[in-house]
């Protein structure tokens, strides 16, 4: 990997690591990196796509389906068992929560037994509003 690419990969990873609780689209990553770094080091959007695809294949970053009409969201893998539980995504603040393993298992078992449908825990994200966004939304 070229040296500038290593640097770009580092600032991208640093940014994702600094915000483990939420996912970002490539668009958002580009804007965030542009705000924090000088233009000569900020990777272009196509480079971000490429770098992120590699991080996903290395298992460092997870790709989540985004809400309707929005891009995929990328998030650092903060726990080492993300493939084994469901995730909850807040549509108000973009935060992503790792569902408790036991609860996750229970939901998957329930769906399987009642609907004869096996959920893909790697792909399934439940959308809703988190605790900290709820009071604000009610107003
Ligand atoms: Zn997880
Ligand atoms: Zn929220």
PDB file of C-alpha atoms in Angstrom, residues 52-115:
ATOM      1  CA  UNK A  52     -13.702   0.956   3.744  1.00  0.00           C
ATOM      2  CA  UNK A  53     -14.336  -2.088   1.571  1.00  0.00           C
ATOM      3  CA  UNK A  54     -10.959  -3.402   2.658  1.00  0.00           C
ATOM      4  CA  UNK A  55     -11.665  -2.658   6.335  1.00  0.00           C
ATOM      5  CA  UNK A  56     -14.972  -4.514   6.015  1.00  0.00           C
ATOM      6  CA  UNK A  57     -13.271  -7.541   4.487  1.00  0.00           C
ATOM      7  CA  UNK A  58     -10.682  -7.445   7.275  1.00  0.00           C
ATOM      8  CA  UNK A  59     -13.485  -7.488   9.815  1.00  0.00           C
ATOM      9  CA  UNK A  60     -12.540  -4.149  11.398  1.00  0.00           C
ATOM     10  CA  UNK A  61     -15.575  -2.330  10.132  1.00  0.00           C
ATOM     11  CA  UNK A  62     -19.114  -3.539   9.760  1.00  0.00           C
ATOM     12  CA  UNK A  63     -21.470  -2.504   7.014  1.00  0.00           C
ATOM     13  CA  UNK A  64     -25.053  -1.905   7.968  1.00  0.00           C
ATOM     14  CA  UNK A  65     -27.994  -1.422   5.718  1.00  0.00           C
ATOM     15  CA  UNK A  66     -29.157   2.129   6.086  1.00  0.00           C
ATOM     16  CA  UNK A  67     -32.645   3.472   6.381  1.00  0.00           C
ATOM     17  CA  UNK A  68     -34.816   3.849   3.333  1.00  0.00           C
ATOM     18  CA  UNK A  69     -33.234   5.826   0.563  1.00  0.00           C
ATOM     19  CA  UNK A  70     -30.001   6.338   2.422  1.00  0.00           C
ATOM     20  CA  UNK A  71     -26.559   4.918   1.854  1.00  0.00           C
ATOM     21  CA  UNK A  72     -24.950   2.060   3.704  1.00  0.00           C
ATOM     22  CA  UNK A  73     -23.565   3.003   7.069  1.00  0.00           C
ATOM     23  CA  UNK A  74     -20.138   1.888   8.203  1.00  0.00           C
ATOM     24  CA  UNK A  75     -19.206   1.444  11.799  1.00  0.00           C
ATOM     25  CA  UNK A  76     -16.144   0.245  13.646  1.00  0.00           C
ATOM     26  CA  UNK A  77     -16.561  -3.213  15.121  1.00  0.00           C
ATOM     27  CA  UNK A  78     -16.415  -2.423  18.809  1.00  0.00           C
ATOM     28  CA  UNK A  79     -17.446  -5.833  20.034  1.00  0.00           C
ATOM     29  CA  UNK A  80     -16.004  -9.079  18.776  1.00  0.00           C
ATOM     30  CA  UNK A  81     -19.303 -10.863  18.415  1.00  0.00           C
ATOM     31  CA  UNK A  82     -21.287  -8.596  16.094  1.00  0.00           C
ATOM     32  CA  UNK A  83     -22.091 -11.499  13.813  1.00  0.00           C
ATOM     33  CA  UNK A  84     -23.895 -13.240  16.623  1.00  0.00           C
ATOM     34  CA  UNK A  85     -26.462 -10.708  17.728  1.00  0.00           C
ATOM     35  CA  UNK A  86     -28.964  -8.264  16.333  1.00  0.00           C
ATOM     36  CA  UNK A  87     -28.444  -4.533  16.266  1.00  0.00           C
ATOM     37  CA  UNK A  88     -30.684  -1.597  16.990  1.00  0.00           C
ATOM     38  CA  UNK A  89     -30.334   1.625  15.127  1.00  0.00           C
ATOM     39  CA  UNK A  90     -31.727   4.962  16.241  1.00  0.00           C
ATOM     40  CA  UNK A  91     -33.140   6.864  13.293  1.00  0.00           C
ATOM     41  CA  UNK A  92     -32.968  10.157  15.194  1.00  0.00           C
ATOM     42  CA  UNK A  93     -29.286  10.259  16.185  1.00  0.00           C
ATOM     43  CA  UNK A  94     -27.817   7.438  14.111  1.00  0.00           C
ATOM     44  CA  UNK A  95     -26.488   5.535  17.110  1.00  0.00           C
ATOM     45  CA  UNK A  96     -26.186   1.814  16.792  1.00  0.00           C
ATOM     46  CA  UNK A  97     -26.665  -0.498  19.731  1.00  0.00           C
ATOM     47  CA  UNK A  98     -25.545  -4.067  20.166  1.00  0.00           C
ATOM     48  CA  UNK A  99     -28.484  -6.062  21.362  1.00  0.00           C
ATOM     49  CA  UNK A 100     -28.016  -8.245  24.381  1.00  0.00           C
ATOM     50  CA  UNK A 101     -27.104 -11.776  23.268  1.00  0.00           C
ATOM     51  CA  UNK A 102     -29.821 -13.492  25.242  1.00  0.00           C
ATOM     52  CA  UNK A 103     -32.538 -11.136  23.975  1.00  0.00           C
ATOM     53  CA  UNK A 104     -31.213 -11.449  20.460  1.00  0.00           C
ATOM     54  CA  UNK A 105     -31.288 -15.252  20.613  1.00  0.00           C
ATOM     55  CA  UNK A 106     -34.772 -15.212  22.049  1.00  0.00           C
ATOM     56  CA  UNK A 107     -36.113 -13.024  19.238  1.00  0.00           C
ATOM     57  CA  UNK A 108     -34.487 -15.185  16.570  1.00  0.00           C
ATOM     58  CA  UNK A 109     -35.827 -18.367  18.150  1.00  0.00           C
ATOM     59  CA  UNK A 110     -39.290 -16.897  18.469  1.00  0.00           C
ATOM     60  CA  UNK A 111     -39.388 -15.729  14.853  1.00  0.00           C
ATOM     61  CA  UNK A 112     -38.101 -19.096  13.697  1.00  0.00           C
ATOM     62  CA  UNK A 113     -40.632 -21.126  15.621  1.00  0.00           C
ATOM     63  CA  UNK A 114     -43.651 -18.936  14.916  1.00  0.00           C
ATOM     64  CA  UNK A 115     -42.964 -17.835  11.376  1.00  0.00           C
TER      65      UNK A 115
END
